[in-house]
Short mmCIF file of C-alpha atoms and ligand atoms in Angstrom, two decimals:
data_model
loop_
_atom_site.label_atom_id
_atom_site.label_comp_id
_atom_site.label_asym_id
_atom_site.label_seq_id
_atom_site.Cartn_x
_atom_site.Cartn_y
_atom_site.Cartn_z
CA MET A 1 0.00 0.00 0.00
CA GLU A 2 1.41 3.33 -0.95
CA GLY A 3 0.05 6.50 0.48
CA ILE A 4 0.77 9.51 2.54
CA VAL A 5 -1.01 10.40 5.70
CA PHE A 6 -0.69 13.58 7.65
CA GLY A 7 -1.81 13.12 11.18
CA THR A 8 -2.43 14.76 14.49
CA PRO A 9 -0.35 13.57 17.46
CA PRO A 10 -0.37 9.77 17.74
CA ARG A 11 -3.27 9.47 20.20
CA PHE A 12 -5.64 11.33 17.93
CA ARG A 13 -4.14 10.35 14.62
CA VAL A 14 -6.71 10.73 11.88
CA PRO A 15 -5.73 10.42 8.24
CA ILE A 16 -6.26 13.82 6.65
CA VAL A 17 -4.75 13.46 3.23
CA SER A 18 -3.86 10.32 1.40
CA PHE A 19 -2.52 10.00 -2.12
CA SER A 20 -0.05 7.93 -4.08
CA ALA A 21 3.51 8.83 -3.28
CA ALA A 22 4.72 6.78 -6.24
CA GLY A 23 2.80 8.90 -8.71
CA PHE A 24 4.09 12.02 -7.06
CA LYS A 25 7.63 10.70 -7.13
CA ARG A 26 7.36 9.83 -10.79
CA SER A 27 6.59 13.44 -11.56
CA LEU A 28 9.91 14.45 -9.99
CA PRO A 29 12.41 12.41 -11.94
CA SER A 30 15.39 14.66 -11.33
CA LEU A 31 15.01 14.41 -7.58
CA GLY A 32 14.66 10.65 -7.50
CA ARG A 33 12.98 10.79 -4.14
CA ALA A 34 10.25 12.84 -2.56
CA PRO A 35 11.51 16.30 -1.58
CA TRP A 36 10.24 16.16 1.99
CA ILE A 37 12.54 13.32 2.83
CA ALA A 38 15.78 14.45 4.48
CA THR A 39 18.35 14.40 1.70
CA ASP A 40 21.39 14.18 3.95
CA ARG A 41 21.00 10.39 3.75
CA GLN A 42 22.29 10.59 0.20
CA ARG A 43 25.51 12.20 1.35
CA LYS A 44 26.06 10.18 4.48
CA PRO A 45 29.16 7.95 4.33
CA SER A 46 28.17 4.32 4.42
CA PRO A 47 28.14 2.52 7.80
CA LEU A 48 30.84 0.18 6.56
CA TYR A 49 33.04 3.14 5.68
CA CYS A 50 32.41 4.74 9.09
CA ALA A 51 33.08 1.48 10.87
CA MET A 52 36.29 0.95 8.95
CA ALA A 53 37.49 4.45 9.61
CA GLU A 54 36.71 4.13 13.31
CA GLU A 55 38.15 0.65 13.50
CA ALA A 56 41.26 1.53 11.56
CA SER A 57 42.16 4.47 13.71
CA GLU A 58 41.34 2.72 16.96
CA THR A 59 43.05 -0.58 16.33
CA LYS A 60 46.09 0.95 14.70
CA GLU A 61 48.13 0.46 17.83
CA ALA A 62 46.55 -2.89 18.68
CA CYS A 63 47.15 -5.06 15.68
CA CYS A 64 50.07 -3.99 13.59
CA SER A 65 52.44 -1.29 12.62
CA THR A 66 50.54 -0.16 9.54
CA THR A 67 48.96 3.25 9.60
CA ALA A 68 45.23 3.66 9.80
CA GLU A 69 45.16 4.68 6.15
CA GLU A 70 47.14 1.65 5.04
CA LYS A 71 44.83 -0.58 7.00
CA LEU A 72 41.80 0.90 5.34
CA ALA A 73 43.40 0.58 1.92
CA ASN A 74 44.03 -3.10 2.67
CA TYR A 75 40.38 -3.68 3.16
CA VAL A 76 39.01 -2.14 0.07
CA ASP A 77 38.98 0.68 -2.38
CA VAL A 78 37.35 2.93 0.18
CA SER A 79 36.37 5.69 -2.21
CA GLU A 80 33.89 3.28 -3.75
CA LEU A 81 32.06 3.08 -0.45
CA GLN A 82 31.86 6.64 0.71
CA ASN A 83 28.43 7.13 -0.64
CA GLU A 84 25.61 5.06 0.70
CA ASN A 85 24.07 4.69 -2.74
CA ALA A 86 27.27 3.10 -4.02
CA VAL A 87 26.99 0.49 -1.28
CA GLU A 88 23.43 -0.30 -2.27
CA ASP A 89 24.56 -0.62 -5.90
CA VAL A 90 27.32 -3.05 -5.00
CA ALA A 91 24.87 -5.12 -2.94
CA GLU A 92 22.40 -5.21 -5.80
CA LYS A 93 25.04 -6.41 -8.23
CA GLN A 94 25.73 -9.30 -5.87
CA GLY A 95 22.07 -10.26 -5.90
CA ILE A 96 21.39 -9.03 -2.36
CA LYS A 97 17.75 -8.11 -2.11
CA ILE A 98 17.80 -7.05 1.53
CA ARG A 99 18.19 -3.29 1.88
CA ARG A 100 20.18 -2.21 4.91
CA ARG A 101 17.73 0.52 5.88
CA PRO A 102 14.64 2.22 4.45
CA ALA A 103 15.69 3.91 1.21
CA THR A 104 13.41 6.85 1.82
CA GLY A 105 13.76 7.11 5.59
CA PRO A 106 11.47 5.73 8.25
CA PRO A 107 7.73 5.92 7.56
CA SER A 108 6.89 8.29 10.37
CA HIS A 109 8.41 11.66 11.22
CA HIS A 110 7.42 14.09 13.90
CA VAL A 111 7.10 17.73 13.06
CA GLY A 112 6.33 19.47 16.33
CA PRO A 113 3.43 17.64 17.88
CA PHE A 114 2.32 16.22 14.54
CA GLU A 115 3.07 12.80 13.25
CA PHE A 116 3.78 12.77 9.59
CA ARG A 117 3.34 9.37 8.08
CA LEU A 118 4.52 8.30 4.70
CA GLU A 119 4.35 4.82 3.38
CA ASN A 120 5.87 3.88 0.08
CA GLU A 121 7.90 1.01 -1.27
CA GLY A 122 11.10 2.70 -0.17
CA ASN A 123 10.20 2.56 3.49
CA THR A 124 8.07 -0.57 3.70
CA PRO A 125 10.07 -3.77 4.31
CA ARG A 126 9.56 -6.34 1.58
CA ASN A 127 9.89 -9.33 3.87
CA ILE A 128 10.56 -10.33 7.46
CA LEU A 129 14.33 -10.50 7.05
CA GLU A 130 14.39 -6.96 5.74
CA LYS A 131 12.23 -5.85 8.64
CA ILE A 132 14.56 -7.52 11.13
CA ILE A 133 17.56 -5.79 9.54
CA TRP A 134 15.93 -2.36 9.57
CA ASP A 135 15.00 -2.71 13.22
CA LYS A 136 18.47 -4.00 14.02
CA ASP A 137 20.03 -0.97 12.36
CA VAL A 138 18.05 1.34 14.65
CA ALA A 139 18.72 -0.77 17.76
CA ILE A 140 22.47 -0.81 17.09
CA SER A 141 22.72 2.97 16.79
CA GLN A 142 21.05 3.27 20.19
CA LEU A 143 23.27 0.63 21.79
CA LYS A 144 26.38 2.22 20.31
CA GLU A 145 25.54 5.54 21.88
CA ARG A 146 25.46 3.90 25.28
CA ARG A 147 28.56 1.77 24.76
CA PRO A 148 30.92 3.22 22.16
CA LEU A 149 33.48 0.95 20.55
CA THR A 150 36.36 2.24 22.70
CA MET A 151 34.44 1.28 25.82
CA LEU A 152 33.67 -2.16 24.40
CA LYS A 153 37.29 -2.76 23.55
CA LYS A 154 38.20 -2.15 27.17
CA ALA A 155 35.57 -4.68 28.22
CA LEU A 156 37.30 -7.24 25.98
CA GLU A 157 40.21 -7.31 28.39
CA ASN A 158 37.93 -9.02 30.89
CA ALA A 159 36.18 -11.30 28.41
CA PRO A 160 36.61 -15.04 28.92
CA PRO A 161 39.13 -16.68 26.55
CA VAL A 162 38.00 -17.79 23.11
CA ARG A 163 37.46 -21.52 22.54
CA ASP A 164 38.13 -23.27 19.25
CA PHE A 165 34.72 -23.54 17.57
CA VAL A 166 35.86 -25.03 14.25
CA GLY A 167 38.35 -27.41 15.89
CA THR A 168 35.62 -28.71 18.20
CA LEU A 169 33.34 -29.46 15.25
CA ARG A 170 36.14 -31.25 13.42
CA SER A 171 37.06 -33.46 16.35
CA SER A 172 33.45 -34.29 17.15
CA TYR A 173 32.86 -35.40 13.55
CA LYS A 174 36.02 -37.44 13.62
CA SER A 175 35.20 -39.24 16.83
CA THR A 176 31.49 -39.92 16.24
CA CYS A 177 31.45 -40.30 12.42
CA LEU A 178 28.21 -38.31 12.63
CA PRO A 179 27.68 -34.64 11.90
CA ALA A 180 28.85 -32.56 14.88
CA LEU A 181 25.87 -31.00 16.63
CA ILE A 182 25.47 -27.27 17.15
CA ALA A 183 22.41 -27.25 19.40
CA GLU A 184 20.43 -24.04 19.52
CA VAL A 185 19.09 -22.17 22.53
CA LYS A 186 16.07 -20.48 20.96
CA LYS A 187 12.90 -19.43 22.71
CA ALA A 188 10.84 -18.25 19.75
CA SER A 189 11.05 -17.46 16.06
CA PRO A 190 9.01 -15.26 13.72
CA SER A 191 7.83 -18.29 11.75
CA ARG A 192 7.01 -20.62 14.68
CA GLY A 193 6.12 -18.24 17.50
CA VAL A 194 7.05 -19.30 21.04
CA LEU A 195 8.73 -22.72 20.91
CA ARG A 196 9.15 -23.19 24.64
CA GLU A 197 7.35 -21.44 27.47
CA ASN A 198 9.42 -22.76 30.31
CA PHE A 199 12.73 -21.41 29.06
CA ASP A 200 15.87 -21.59 31.17
CA PRO A 201 18.81 -20.94 28.82
CA VAL A 202 21.53 -22.18 31.19
CA GLU A 203 19.66 -25.37 32.01
CA ILE A 204 19.02 -26.08 28.32
CA ALA A 205 22.64 -25.40 27.33
CA SER A 206 24.00 -27.60 30.12
CA SER A 207 21.69 -30.40 29.11
CA TYR A 208 22.79 -30.07 25.45
CA GLU A 209 26.39 -30.29 26.58
CA LYS A 210 25.79 -33.32 28.76
CA ASN A 211 24.08 -35.13 25.92
CA GLY A 212 26.80 -34.73 23.31
CA ALA A 213 26.41 -31.34 21.60
CA ALA A 214 29.77 -30.19 20.23
CA CYS A 215 28.89 -26.51 20.22
CA ILE A 216 25.93 -24.35 21.23
CA SER A 217 24.17 -21.60 19.32
CA VAL A 218 22.50 -18.84 21.34
CA LEU A 219 19.93 -16.56 19.74
CA THR A 220 20.54 -13.02 20.95
CA ASP A 221 17.96 -11.09 18.93
CA GLU A 222 15.32 -9.84 21.36
CA LYS A 223 12.51 -8.56 19.21
CA TYR A 224 11.92 -11.50 16.89
CA PHE A 225 13.50 -14.47 18.70
CA GLN A 226 13.07 -13.46 22.34
CA GLY A 227 16.77 -14.02 22.86
CA SER A 228 19.36 -11.86 24.59
CA PHE A 229 23.03 -11.24 25.14
CA GLU A 230 22.34 -11.88 28.81
CA ASN A 231 21.51 -15.48 27.88
CA LEU A 232 24.81 -15.80 26.05
CA GLU A 233 26.71 -14.32 28.96
CA ALA A 234 24.88 -16.43 31.53
CA ILE A 235 25.61 -19.66 29.64
CA ARG A 236 29.27 -18.75 29.39
CA ARG A 237 29.48 -17.74 33.04
CA ALA A 238 27.78 -20.94 34.17
CA GLY A 239 30.82 -22.85 32.93
CA VAL A 240 29.37 -24.59 29.87
CA GLN A 241 32.45 -25.83 28.00
CA CYS A 242 30.97 -26.09 24.51
CA PRO A 243 32.09 -23.21 22.29
CA LEU A 244 29.28 -20.68 21.77
CA LEU A 245 27.93 -19.25 18.52
CA CYS A 246 26.34 -15.84 18.89
CA LYS A 247 23.27 -16.09 16.66
CA GLU A 248 22.69 -12.50 15.72
CA PHE A 249 21.94 -10.44 12.63
CA ILE A 250 25.32 -8.79 12.25
CA ILE A 251 25.45 -5.69 10.13
CA ASP A 252 27.96 -3.62 12.07
CA ALA A 253 31.46 -4.36 13.38
CA TRP A 254 30.37 -3.08 16.78
CA GLN A 255 28.18 -6.16 17.23
CA ILE A 256 31.20 -8.44 16.82
CA TYR A 257 33.05 -6.74 19.65
CA TYR A 258 29.90 -6.85 21.74
CA ALA A 259 29.43 -10.57 21.11
CA ARG A 260 33.05 -11.25 22.12
CA SER A 261 32.70 -9.17 25.26
CA LYS A 262 29.77 -11.41 26.26
CA GLY A 263 31.78 -14.58 25.76
CA ALA A 264 31.01 -15.64 22.16
CA ASP A 265 33.47 -17.95 20.39
CA ALA A 266 31.88 -17.61 16.93
CA VAL A 267 29.47 -15.33 15.10
CA LEU A 268 27.05 -15.77 12.22
CA LEU A 269 27.40 -13.76 9.01
CA ILE A 270 24.43 -13.94 6.65
CA ALA A 271 25.34 -13.72 2.95
CA ALA A 272 21.75 -12.76 2.04
CA VAL A 273 22.29 -9.56 4.02
CA LEU A 274 26.01 -8.82 3.70
CA PRO A 275 27.87 -7.94 0.51
CA ASP A 276 31.23 -9.67 -0.04
CA LEU A 277 33.14 -6.69 1.24
CA ASP A 278 31.31 -6.76 4.57
CA ILE A 279 31.90 -10.48 4.90
CA LYS A 280 35.63 -9.96 4.25
CA TYR A 281 35.85 -7.04 6.63
CA PHE A 282 33.88 -8.72 9.42
CA THR A 283 35.90 -11.91 8.98
CA LYS A 284 39.10 -9.93 9.43
CA ILE A 285 37.81 -8.44 12.64
CA CYS A 286 36.80 -11.89 13.85
CA ASN A 287 40.28 -13.18 13.04
CA LEU A 288 41.78 -10.37 15.07
CA LEU A 289 39.57 -11.29 18.01
CA GLY A 290 40.07 -15.04 17.58
CA LEU A 291 36.40 -15.65 16.76
CA ALA A 292 35.23 -18.18 14.16
CA THR A 293 32.68 -17.12 11.54
CA LEU A 294 29.84 -19.23 10.29
CA VAL A 295 28.91 -17.77 6.91
CA GLU A 296 25.34 -18.66 6.05
CA VAL A 297 24.06 -19.16 2.50
CA HIS A 298 20.64 -20.04 1.11
CA ASN A 299 21.18 -20.50 -2.59
CA GLU A 300 23.75 -21.20 -5.31
CA ARG A 301 24.50 -17.57 -5.90
CA GLU A 302 25.31 -16.91 -2.25
CA MET A 303 27.37 -20.10 -2.11
CA ASP A 304 29.41 -19.03 -5.14
CA ARG A 305 29.99 -15.60 -3.63
CA VAL A 306 31.21 -17.11 -0.38
CA LEU A 307 33.42 -19.64 -2.17
CA GLY A 308 34.99 -16.66 -3.91
CA ILE A 309 36.15 -15.28 -0.56
CA GLU A 310 39.50 -16.51 0.68
CA GLY A 311 39.94 -18.12 4.06
CA ILE A 312 36.34 -19.14 4.84
CA GLN A 313 36.42 -22.29 6.98
CA LEU A 314 32.79 -22.75 7.94
CA ILE A 315 29.76 -22.42 5.67
CA GLY A 316 26.18 -22.92 6.84
CA ILE A 317 23.51 -23.93 4.35
CA ASN A 318 20.18 -22.74 5.64
CA ASN A 319 17.30 -24.92 4.50
CA ARG A 320 14.85 -22.24 5.53
CA ASN A 321 14.11 -19.59 2.97
CA LEU A 322 14.35 -16.47 5.11
CA GLU A 323 11.91 -14.60 2.91
CA THR A 324 9.13 -17.19 2.81
CA PHE A 325 10.10 -19.37 5.83
CA LYS A 326 9.62 -22.54 3.80
CA VAL A 327 11.98 -25.30 4.87
CA ASP A 328 13.39 -27.78 2.38
CA ILE A 329 16.35 -29.92 3.40
CA SER A 330 17.09 -30.82 -0.20
CA ASN A 331 18.57 -27.33 -0.41
CA THR A 332 21.63 -28.66 1.40
CA LYS A 333 22.06 -31.41 -1.19
CA LYS A 334 21.50 -29.05 -4.11
CA LEU A 335 24.18 -26.62 -2.96
CA LEU A 336 26.76 -29.34 -2.41
CA GLU A 337 26.43 -31.04 -5.77
CA GLY A 338 29.05 -30.97 -8.53
CA GLU A 339 31.90 -28.48 -8.60
CA ARG A 340 30.79 -26.65 -5.48
CA GLY A 341 31.02 -29.80 -3.38
CA GLU A 342 34.36 -30.62 -4.98
CA LEU A 343 35.81 -27.21 -4.12
CA ILE A 344 34.53 -27.50 -0.56
CA ARG A 345 36.21 -30.89 -0.12
CA GLN A 346 39.48 -29.66 -1.62
CA ARG A 347 39.54 -26.73 0.74
CA ASP A 348 38.47 -28.83 3.69
CA ILE A 349 35.67 -26.38 4.50
CA ILE A 350 33.19 -27.62 7.11
CA VAL A 351 29.62 -27.32 5.93
CA VAL A 352 26.85 -26.99 8.50
CA GLY A 353 23.34 -28.14 7.56
CA GLU A 354 20.92 -25.66 9.16
CA SER A 355 17.20 -25.75 9.96
CA GLY A 356 14.36 -28.20 9.57
CA LEU A 357 16.20 -31.30 10.87
CA PHE A 358 13.89 -33.53 12.89
CA THR A 359 14.74 -37.21 12.43
CA PRO A 360 17.72 -39.60 12.12
CA GLU A 361 16.77 -39.87 8.42
CA ASP A 362 17.14 -36.09 8.04
CA ILE A 363 20.56 -36.28 9.66
CA SER A 364 21.74 -39.09 7.36
CA TYR A 365 20.34 -37.28 4.35
CA VAL A 366 22.38 -34.13 4.98
CA GLN A 367 25.42 -36.17 6.02
CA ASP A 368 25.28 -38.07 2.72
CA ALA A 369 25.03 -34.73 0.96
CA GLY A 370 28.38 -33.75 2.52
CA VAL A 371 27.76 -31.83 5.75
CA ARG A 372 30.04 -32.45 8.72
CA ALA A 373 27.94 -30.49 11.22
CA VAL A 374 24.27 -29.64 11.80
CA LEU A 375 22.56 -26.72 13.49
CA VAL A 376 19.35 -27.74 15.19
CA GLY A 377 16.86 -25.73 17.23
CA GLU A 378 13.16 -26.47 17.05
CA SER A 379 13.20 -30.27 17.08
CA LEU A 380 15.20 -30.26 20.34
CA ILE A 381 13.90 -27.20 22.12
CA LYS A 382 10.26 -28.29 21.84
CA GLN A 383 10.87 -31.54 23.74
CA ASP A 384 10.41 -31.74 27.51
CA ASP A 385 14.10 -32.37 27.96
CA PRO A 386 15.93 -30.80 24.99
CA GLY A 387 19.23 -32.51 25.87
CA LYS A 388 17.71 -35.97 26.04
CA ALA A 389 16.02 -35.32 22.69
CA ILE A 390 19.45 -35.40 21.04
CA SER A 391 19.62 -39.19 21.02
CA GLY A 392 16.18 -39.28 19.39
CA LEU A 393 17.38 -36.91 16.68
CA PHE A 394 20.47 -39.01 15.89
CA GLY A 395 18.85 -42.38 16.46
CA LYS A 396 21.39 -43.18 19.19
CA SER A 397 23.26 -41.56 22.03
CA ILE A 398 26.12 -39.33 20.85
CA SER A 399 27.53 -38.41 24.24
CA ALA A 400 31.03 -39.68 24.92
O1 IGP B 1 14.88 -24.42 14.59
P1 IGP B 1 15.52 -25.08 13.40
O2 IGP B 1 14.57 -25.25 12.25
O3 IGP B 1 16.21 -26.35 13.77
O4 IGP B 1 16.67 -24.04 12.87
C1 IGP B 1 17.80 -23.73 13.65
C2 IGP B 1 18.62 -22.66 12.94
O5 IGP B 1 19.06 -23.18 11.72
C3 IGP B 1 17.81 -21.38 12.72
O6 IGP B 1 17.42 -20.91 13.96
C4 IGP B 1 18.57 -20.31 11.95
C5 IGP B 1 19.42 -20.50 10.93
N1 IGP B 1 19.90 -19.30 10.46
C6 IGP B 1 19.38 -18.31 11.19
C7 IGP B 1 19.59 -16.95 11.15
C8 IGP B 1 18.94 -16.16 12.07
C9 IGP B 1 18.06 -16.72 13.01
C10 IGP B 1 17.84 -18.09 13.08
C11 IGP B 1 18.50 -18.90 12.17
#
């Protein structure tokens, strides 16, 4: 629905005028966007550029002798990224449909006591993933104000040591001859609603560990998954030995530092959201911090992009289409066929089969397709005892 609504303050909001913004926009081709939208967005340096500039100057002393400028130049041809539109163009060329933030600004503005509401295709998310990303973008700017990067970096000095996420998966696969399990601590999801009412993250994680999980994934997104960084921190503090994956929608380097400060050993990077350059940049930061990265793909195009990036050790194939929520485990098989699978074997990359795994048959199916690890949430978390459910999922006990 496209339309513009001028309103009185929220409590008494009554639509006064409504007409098609698209038609209006079309009549202003040279402007490209409606004139009442703040145009400073067009000139704003991209978040990646800002993050790199901030990161480069702040970590100059920490990581090497190169100057901040040299460090930036190592990452990328920065000039290409100074303009937000250029970033969007690069993303589009890579087939990324998720826009990082509303192209025409948020739908509602306040002018004095009046709410001014504009809805058009530039500020209406096209799907749930896009909505999650837009909300995340806003949440991060607020969090960053409270805890700037310099403050976070200090907190890292007290963070618990990093554990070897990838190494743990490898040795679990080797000793069990079954895909290593990354068991997920997840209370709810946008597609399934609340999965477990009686939700004690530490108890669940400990039970996963006791019953043979190699690693644990902890959802930290609050709004859509009812997760939290407190859960991650609590699990780490409780002494759970399994390495922890911070399951978050990462779009800003700040989140990586935050995850580490809360005890994460690995983070998720979603190729459907992040252009190659972001994946490379975030991976470098993770390497600096000792964190592993699980790079998630959904389709052939994303897989090919990720295989084009040097040094990736862990790739997750998500069987859930994040736009439609449909789950199809044959996606894992499809993406590992032919040359792709060959390349993955040559490079000894560990592939993680993600989502929609419920039975021993599902596990064998993805193992035959070539995965050496699986990421499982719903089928475990919904059972009375999620840890004990692991042997049901694998058809036998996998604890040592
Ligand atoms: O609950 P499932 O179907 O077993 O899925 C787990 C995991 O794969 C899923 O939670 C997931 C995979 N990628 C994500 C990205 C964001 C949030 C959640 C996810």
